[in-house]
CSV table of N, CA and C in Angstrom, one decimal:
chain,number,residue,atom,x,y,z
A,1,MET,N,-10.2,-40.9,-13.5
A,1,MET,CA,-8.8,-40.7,-13.8
A,1,MET,C,-8.2,-39.4,-13.1
A,2,LEU,N,-9.1,-38.6,-12.8
A,2,LEU,CA,-8.7,-37.3,-12.1
A,2,LEU,C,-8.1,-37.7,-10.9
A,3,GLU,N,-8.7,-38.5,-9.8
A,3,GLU,CA,-8.3,-39.0,-8.8
A,3,GLU,C,-6.7,-39.5,-8.8
A,4,PHE,N,-6.6,-40.3,-10.0
A,4,PHE,CA,-5.3,-40.9,-10.2
A,4,PHE,C,-4.3,-39.7,-10.3
A,5,GLN,N,-4.6,-38.9,-11.2
A,5,GLN,CA,-3.7,-37.6,-11.4
A,5,GLN,C,-3.3,-36.8,-10.1
A,6,HIS,N,-4.6,-36.7,-9.2
A,6,HIS,CA,-4.3,-36.2,-7.9
A,6,HIS,C,-3.1,-37.2,-6.9
A,7,MET,N,-3.4,-38.4,-7.0
A,7,MET,CA,-2.4,-39.2,-6.4
A,7,MET,C,-0.9,-39.4,-6.9
A,8,ILE,N,-0.9,-39.1,-8.2
A,8,ILE,CA,0.4,-39.1,-8.9
A,8,ILE,C,1.1,-37.8,-8.4
A,9,THR,N,0.4,-36.5,-8.2
A,9,THR,CA,0.9,-35.3,-7.7
A,9,THR,C,1.4,-35.4,-6.4
A,10,ARG,N,0.4,-36.0,-5.6
A,10,ARG,CA,0.8,-36.0,-4.2
A,10,ARG,C,1.9,-36.9,-3.9
A,11,GLN,N,2.2,-38.0,-4.6
A,11,GLN,CA,3.3,-38.8,-4.4
A,11,GLN,C,4.7,-38.3,-4.9
A,12,ARG,N,4.5,-37.5,-6.0
A,12,ARG,CA,5.7,-36.7,-6.5
A,12,ARG,C,6.1,-35.7,-5.4
A,13,LYS,N,5.0,-35.1,-4.8
A,13,LYS,CA,5.4,-34.0,-3.9
A,13,LYS,C,6.1,-34.6,-2.7
A,14,TRP,N,5.7,-35.7,-2.1
A,14,TRP,CA,6.2,-36.3,-0.9
A,14,TRP,C,7.7,-36.8,-1.4
A,15,MET,N,7.9,-37.2,-2.7
A,15,MET,CA,9.3,-37.7,-3.1
A,15,MET,C,10.2,-36.4,-3.1
A,16,PHE,N,9.8,-35.1,-3.4
A,16,PHE,CA,10.4,-34.0,-3.5
A,16,PHE,C,10.8,-33.5,-2.2
A,17,TYR,N,9.9,-33.6,-1.2
A,17,TYR,CA,10.2,-33.4,0.2
A,17,TYR,C,11.1,-34.3,0.7
A,18,LEU,N,11.0,-35.4,0.5
A,18,LEU,CA,12.0,-36.5,1.0
A,18,LEU,C,13.5,-36.1,0.5
A,19,LEU,N,13.4,-35.9,-0.8
A,19,LEU,CA,14.9,-35.8,-1.5
A,19,LEU,C,15.6,-34.4,-0.8
A,20,ALA,N,14.7,-33.3,-0.6
A,20,ALA,CA,15.1,-32.3,0.1
A,20,ALA,C,15.6,-32.4,1.6
A,21,LEU,N,14.9,-33.2,2.2
A,21,LEU,CA,15.5,-33.6,3.7
A,21,LEU,C,16.7,-34.3,3.4
A,22,LEU,N,16.9,-35.3,2.5
A,22,LEU,CA,18.2,-36.1,2.4
A,22,LEU,C,19.3,-35.2,2.0
A,23,VAL,N,19.0,-34.1,1.1
A,23,VAL,CA,20.1,-33.3,0.8
A,23,VAL,C,20.5,-32.6,2.1
A,24,LEU,N,19.6,-32.0,2.9
A,24,LEU,CA,20.0,-31.3,4.1
A,24,LEU,C,20.7,-32.2,5.2
A,25,GLY,N,20.2,-33.4,5.2
A,25,GLY,CA,21.0,-34.3,6.1
A,25,GLY,C,22.3,-34.7,5.5
A,26,TRP,N,22.7,-34.8,4.1
A,26,TRP,CA,24.1,-34.9,3.5
A,26,TRP,C,24.9,-33.8,3.8
A,27,GLY,N,24.2,-32.5,3.9
A,27,GLY,CA,25.0,-31.3,3.8
A,27,GLY,C,25.2,-31.0,5.3
A,28,PHE,N,24.4,-31.4,6.2
A,28,PHE,CA,24.7,-30.9,7.7
A,28,PHE,C,24.8,-31.8,8.7
A,29,THR,N,25.0,-33.0,8.5
A,29,THR,CA,25.4,-34.0,9.4
A,29,THR,C,26.7,-34.8,9.1
A,30,PRO,N,27.2,-35.3,10.0
A,30,PRO,CA,28.5,-36.1,9.9
A,30,PRO,C,28.4,-37.5,9.0
A,31,TRP,N,27.1,-37.9,8.9
A,31,TRP,CA,26.9,-39.1,8.1
A,31,TRP,C,26.7,-38.8,6.7
A,32,GLN,N,27.7,-38.4,6.0
A,32,GLN,CA,27.6,-38.0,4.6
A,32,GLN,C,27.4,-39.3,3.6
A,33,PRO,N,28.1,-40.4,3.9
A,33,PRO,CA,27.8,-41.5,3.0
A,33,PRO,C,26.6,-42.2,3.2
A,34,ILE,N,26.1,-42.3,4.3
A,34,ILE,CA,24.8,-42.7,4.5
A,34,ILE,C,23.6,-41.9,3.7
A,35,PHE,N,23.7,-40.6,4.0
A,35,PHE,CA,22.7,-39.7,3.4
A,35,PHE,C,22.9,-39.7,1.9
A,36,LEU,N,24.2,-39.8,1.4
A,36,LEU,CA,24.4,-39.8,-0.1
A,36,LEU,C,23.9,-41.1,-0.6
A,37,GLY,N,24.1,-42.1,0.1
A,37,GLY,CA,23.6,-43.5,-0.3
A,37,GLY,C,22.1,-43.4,-0.5
A,38,LEU,N,21.4,-42.9,0.5
A,38,LEU,CA,20.0,-42.7,0.7
A,38,LEU,C,19.6,-41.7,-0.5
A,39,LEU,N,20.2,-40.7,-0.7
A,39,LEU,CA,19.9,-39.8,-1.8
A,39,LEU,C,19.8,-40.3,-3.2
A,40,LEU,N,21.1,-41.3,-3.6
A,40,LEU,CA,21.1,-41.9,-4.7
A,40,LEU,C,20.1,-42.9,-5.0
A,41,GLY,N,19.7,-43.8,-4.0
A,41,GLY,CA,18.9,-44.6,-4.1
A,41,GLY,C,17.4,-44.0,-4.3
A,42,SER,N,17.2,-42.8,-3.6
A,42,SER,CA,15.8,-42.2,-3.6
A,42,SER,C,15.4,-41.6,-5.0
A,43,ILE,N,16.8,-41.0,-5.5
A,43,ILE,CA,16.8,-40.4,-6.9
A,43,ILE,C,16.5,-41.3,-7.7
A,44,LEU,N,17.0,-42.5,-7.8
A,44,LEU,CA,16.6,-43.6,-8.8
A,44,LEU,C,15.4,-44.2,-8.4
A,45,SER,N,15.0,-44.2,-7.2
A,45,SER,CA,13.4,-44.6,-7.0
A,45,SER,C,12.4,-43.7,-7.4
A,46,PHE,N,12.7,-42.4,-7.2
A,46,PHE,CA,11.9,-41.3,-7.9
A,46,PHE,C,11.8,-41.6,-9.4
A,47,PHE,N,12.8,-41.9,-10.0
A,47,PHE,CA,12.7,-42.2,-11.3
A,47,PHE,C,11.9,-43.3,-11.7
A,48,ASN,N,12.1,-44.4,-11.1
A,48,ASN,CA,11.1,-45.7,-11.3
A,48,ASN,C,9.7,-45.1,-10.8
A,49,LEU,N,9.6,-44.5,-9.8
A,49,LEU,CA,8.0,-44.0,-9.6
A,49,LEU,C,7.3,-43.2,-10.8
A,50,TRP,N,8.2,-42.3,-11.3
A,50,TRP,CA,7.6,-41.6,-12.5
A,50,TRP,C,7.5,-42.3,-13.7
A,51,LEU,N,8.5,-43.2,-13.8
A,51,LEU,CA,8.4,-44.1,-15.1
A,51,LEU,C,7.1,-44.9,-14.8
A,52,MET,N,6.9,-45.6,-13.7
A,52,MET,CA,5.7,-46.5,-13.6
A,52,MET,C,4.4,-45.8,-13.6
A,53,GLN,N,4.4,-44.7,-13.1
A,53,GLN,CA,3.3,-43.7,-13.2
A,53,GLN,C,2.8,-43.5,-14.6
A,54,LYS,N,3.9,-43.1,-15.4
A,54,LYS,CA,3.8,-42.7,-16.9
A,54,LYS,C,3.2,-44.1,-17.6
A,55,LYS,N,3.7,-45.2,-17.2
A,55,LYS,CA,3.3,-46.3,-18.0
A,55,LYS,C,2.0,-46.8,-17.6
A,56,ILE,N,1.5,-46.7,-16.2
A,56,ILE,CA,0.2,-47.0,-15.8
A,56,ILE,C,-0.8,-46.0,-16.5
A,57,THR,N,-0.5,-44.8,-16.6
A,57,THR,CA,-1.4,-43.7,-17.1
A,57,THR,C,-1.7,-44.3,-18.7
A,58,LYS,N,-0.5,-44.5,-19.4
A,58,LYS,CA,-0.6,-45.1,-20.8
A,58,LYS,C,-1.4,-46.3,-20.9
A,59,LEU,N,-1.1,-47.3,-20.0
A,59,LEU,CA,-2.1,-48.4,-19.9
A,59,LEU,C,-3.3,-48.1,-19.7
A,60,GLY,N,-3.8,-47.3,-18.7
A,60,GLY,CA,-5.2,-47.1,-18.5
A,60,GLY,C,-5.9,-46.3,-19.7
A,61,GLU,N,-5.1,-45.6,-20.4
A,61,GLU,CA,-5.7,-44.8,-21.7
A,61,GLU,C,-6.0,-45.9,-22.7
A,62,THR,N,-5.2,-46.8,-23.1
A,62,THR,CA,-5.2,-47.6,-23.9
A,62,THR,C,-6.4,-48.7,-23.5
A,63,SER,N,-6.5,-49.0,-22.3
A,63,SER,CA,-7.6,-49.9,-21.9
A,63,SER,C,-9.0,-49.1,-22.0
A,64,ALA,N,-9.0,-47.9,-21.8
A,64,ALA,CA,-10.2,-47.1,-21.8
A,64,ALA,C,-10.7,-47.1,-23.3
A,65,LYS,N,-9.7,-47.1,-24.3
A,65,LYS,CA,-10.1,-47.0,-25.6
A,65,LYS,C,-10.3,-48.4,-26.2
A,66,GLY,N,-10.1,-49.4,-25.3
A,66,GLY,CA,-10.5,-50.8,-25.8
A,66,GLY,C,-9.4,-51.5,-26.6
A,67,GLU,N,-8.2,-50.7,-26.7
A,67,GLU,CA,-7.0,-51.4,-27.5
A,67,GLU,C,-6.2,-52.4,-26.6
A,68,LYS,N,-5.4,-53.0,-27.1
A,68,LYS,CA,-4.6,-54.1,-26.5
A,68,LYS,C,-3.5,-53.2,-26.1
A,69,PRO,N,-3.0,-53.5,-24.7
A,69,PRO,CA,-1.8,-52.7,-24.4
A,69,PRO,C,-0.7,-53.4,-24.9
A,70,SER,N,0.4,-52.5,-25.4
A,70,SER,CA,1.5,-53.1,-26.2
A,70,SER,C,2.7,-53.6,-25.2
A,71,ARG,N,3.0,-53.1,-24.0
A,71,ARG,CA,4.0,-53.4,-23.3
A,71,ARG,C,3.6,-53.5,-21.7
A,72,GLY,N,4.6,-53.9,-21.0
A,72,GLY,CA,4.3,-54.0,-19.5
A,72,GLY,C,4.6,-52.7,-18.8
A,73,ILE,N,4.7,-52.7,-17.3
A,73,ILE,CA,4.8,-51.4,-16.7
A,73,ILE,C,6.2,-51.1,-16.5
A,74,GLY,N,7.2,-51.7,-17.0
A,74,GLY,CA,8.6,-51.4,-16.9
A,74,GLY,C,9.2,-52.2,-15.6
A,75,THR,N,8.9,-53.5,-15.5
A,75,THR,CA,9.6,-54.2,-14.4
A,75,THR,C,11.2,-54.4,-14.7
A,76,LEU,N,11.4,-54.7,-16.0
A,76,LEU,CA,12.8,-54.8,-16.2
A,76,LEU,C,13.7,-53.5,-16.1
A,77,THR,N,13.1,-52.2,-16.4
A,77,THR,CA,13.6,-51.0,-16.3
A,77,THR,C,13.9,-50.9,-14.8
A,78,ARG,N,13.0,-51.1,-13.9
A,78,ARG,CA,13.2,-51.1,-12.4
A,78,ARG,C,14.5,-51.8,-12.0
A,79,LEU,N,14.4,-53.1,-12.6
A,79,LEU,CA,15.5,-53.9,-12.1
A,79,LEU,C,16.9,-53.4,-12.5
A,80,ALA,N,17.0,-52.9,-13.8
A,80,ALA,CA,18.1,-52.3,-14.3
A,80,ALA,C,18.6,-51.1,-13.6
A,81,THR,N,17.6,-50.3,-13.1
A,81,THR,CA,17.9,-49.0,-12.1
A,81,THR,C,18.6,-49.6,-11.0
A,82,GLY,N,18.1,-50.8,-10.4
A,82,GLY,CA,18.8,-51.3,-9.3
A,82,GLY,C,20.2,-51.7,-9.5
A,83,ALA,N,20.3,-52.5,-10.6
A,83,ALA,CA,21.7,-52.7,-11.1
A,83,ALA,C,22.6,-51.6,-11.2
A,84,LEU,N,22.2,-50.5,-11.7
A,84,LEU,CA,23.0,-49.3,-12.1
A,84,LEU,C,23.4,-48.6,-10.8
A,85,ALA,N,22.4,-48.6,-9.7
A,85,ALA,CA,22.7,-48.4,-8.4
A,85,ALA,C,23.8,-49.1,-7.7
A,86,ALA,N,23.9,-50.3,-7.9
A,86,ALA,CA,24.9,-51.4,-7.4
A,86,ALA,C,26.2,-51.1,-8.0
A,87,VAL,N,26.2,-50.8,-9.2
A,87,VAL,CA,27.4,-50.3,-10.1
A,87,VAL,C,27.9,-49.2,-9.6
A,88,ILE,N,27.3,-48.0,-9.4
A,88,ILE,CA,27.7,-46.8,-8.9
A,88,ILE,C,28.3,-47.0,-7.4
A,89,VAL,N,27.6,-47.7,-6.6
A,89,VAL,CA,28.1,-47.9,-5.2
A,89,VAL,C,29.4,-48.7,-5.2
A,90,LEU,N,29.6,-49.8,-5.9
A,90,LEU,CA,30.8,-50.7,-6.0
A,90,LEU,C,31.9,-49.7,-6.6
A,91,GLN,N,31.6,-48.7,-7.6
A,91,GLN,CA,32.7,-48.0,-8.0
A,91,GLN,C,33.2,-46.9,-7.2
A,92,PHE,N,32.3,-46.4,-6.4
A,92,PHE,CA,32.7,-45.3,-5.5
A,92,PHE,C,32.2,-45.6,-4.2
A,93,GLU,N,32.9,-46.7,-3.5
A,93,GLU,CA,32.4,-47.2,-2.3
A,93,GLU,C,32.8,-46.2,-1.2
A,94,GLU,N,33.7,-45.3,-1.4
A,94,GLU,CA,34.1,-44.5,-0.3
A,94,GLU,C,33.2,-43.2,-0.1
A,95,HIS,N,32.3,-43.0,-1.2
A,95,HIS,CA,31.3,-42.0,-1.0
A,95,HIS,C,30.0,-42.5,-0.7
A,96,PHE,N,29.7,-43.9,-0.8
A,96,PHE,CA,28.3,-44.4,-0.7
A,96,PHE,C,28.3,-45.6,0.3
A,97,HIS,N,27.1,-45.5,0.9
A,97,HIS,CA,26.8,-46.7,1.8
A,97,HIS,C,25.9,-47.6,1.2
A,98,LEU,N,26.3,-49.1,1.1
A,98,LEU,CA,25.5,-49.8,0.2
A,98,LEU,C,24.2,-49.9,0.9
A,99,VAL,N,24.0,-50.3,2.0
A,99,VAL,CA,22.7,-50.5,2.7
A,99,VAL,C,21.7,-49.4,2.5
A,100,SER,N,22.3,-48.1,2.7
A,100,SER,CA,21.4,-47.0,2.4
A,100,SER,C,20.8,-46.7,1.1
A,101,VAL,N,21.8,-47.2,0.0
A,101,VAL,CA,21.4,-47.1,-1.2
A,101,VAL,C,20.1,-48.1,-1.5
A,102,VAL,N,20.3,-49.3,-0.9
A,102,VAL,CA,19.2,-50.3,-1.1
A,102,VAL,C,18.0,-49.7,-0.6
A,103,LEU,N,18.0,-49.0,0.7
A,103,LEU,CA,16.8,-48.5,1.4
A,103,LEU,C,16.4,-47.2,0.8
A,104,GLY,N,17.1,-46.5,0.0
A,104,GLY,CA,16.6,-45.6,-0.8
A,104,GLY,C,16.0,-46.0,-2.1
A,105,LEU,N,16.4,-47.0,-2.5
A,105,LEU,CA,15.6,-47.8,-3.9
A,105,LEU,C,14.3,-48.0,-3.4
A,106,MET,N,13.9,-48.2,-2.2
A,106,MET,CA,12.7,-48.5,-1.7
A,106,MET,C,11.7,-47.5,-1.3
A,107,THR,N,12.4,-46.3,-1.2
A,107,THR,CA,11.6,-45.2,-0.7
A,107,THR,C,10.2,-44.8,-1.6
A,108,ALA,N,10.4,-45.0,-3.0
A,108,ALA,CA,9.2,-44.9,-3.8
A,108,ALA,C,7.9,-45.5,-3.1
A,109,TYR,N,8.1,-47.0,-2.9
A,109,TYR,CA,7.3,-47.8,-2.2
A,109,TYR,C,6.7,-47.3,-0.9
A,110,PHE,N,7.6,-47.0,-0.2
A,110,PHE,CA,7.1,-46.2,1.2
A,110,PHE,C,6.2,-45.1,1.0
A,111,VAL,N,6.5,-44.4,0.0
A,111,VAL,CA,5.9,-43.1,-0.2
A,111,VAL,C,4.4,-43.5,-0.8
A,112,ILE,N,4.4,-44.6,-1.6
A,112,ILE,CA,3.0,-45.0,-2.2
A,112,ILE,C,2.4,-45.6,-1.1
A,113,PHE,N,2.9,-46.4,0.0
A,113,PHE,CA,2.0,-46.9,1.0
A,113,PHE,C,1.7,-45.9,2.2
A,114,ILE,N,2.5,-44.9,2.3
A,114,ILE,CA,2.2,-43.9,3.2
A,114,ILE,C,1.1,-43.0,2.5
A,115,ASP,N,1.2,-42.5,1.4
A,115,ASP,CA,0.1,-41.8,0.6
A,115,ASP,C,-1.4,-42.6,0.7
A,116,TYR,N,-1.2,-43.9,0.5
A,116,TYR,CA,-2.4,-44.8,0.7
A,116,TYR,C,-3.1,-44.6,2.0
A,117,LEU,N,-2.2,-44.8,3.0
A,117,LEU,CA,-2.7,-44.6,4.4
A,117,LEU,C,-3.3,-43.4,4.8
A,118,PHE,N,-2.6,-42.3,4.2
A,118,PHE,CA,-3.1,-41.0,4.6
A,118,PHE,C,-4.5,-40.7,3.8
A,119,ASN,N,-4.5,-41.0,2.6
A,119,ASN,CA,-5.6,-40.9,1.8
A,119,ASN,C,-6.9,-41.8,2.2
A,120,LYS,N,-6.7,-42.9,2.7
A,120,LYS,CA,-7.6,-43.8,3.2
A,120,LYS,C,-8.3,-43.4,4.5
A,121,SER,N,-7.4,-42.6,5.2
A,121,SER,CA,-7.9,-42.1,6.5
A,121,SER,C,-8.6,-41.0,6.3
A,122,THR,N,-8.4,-40.0,5.3
A,122,THR,CA,-9.2,-39.0,5.2
A,122,THR,C,-10.7,-39.3,4.4
A,123,GLU,N,-10.9,-40.3,3.9
A,123,GLU,CA,-12.1,-40.6,3.2
A,123,GLU,C,-13.2,-40.9,4.2
């Protein structure tokens, strides 16, 4: 369980670094709609990552106790977050780039994959 907590910490740290880079890109480049879209998608992706990690931790604790898990890991919530992103983008089309929001929604999965590759190579 300790290794899982270290993994969670690493992934959150990588997401914070990525969000900081996106804020800098939004503030200092002429491609503001693209970076704002990436930022919106990445913030919602970070929320999805946090929620998924929280639910997986709870699922692991209930499994360790031998109890039956009560719920899933939040697939419906992640889908609803994607729908929320689409509604925001369609409401404020002049500020957000749709494709970059979709790419931003996938950043947590890229972070998980890259964290796995870095961690695997250090073992």
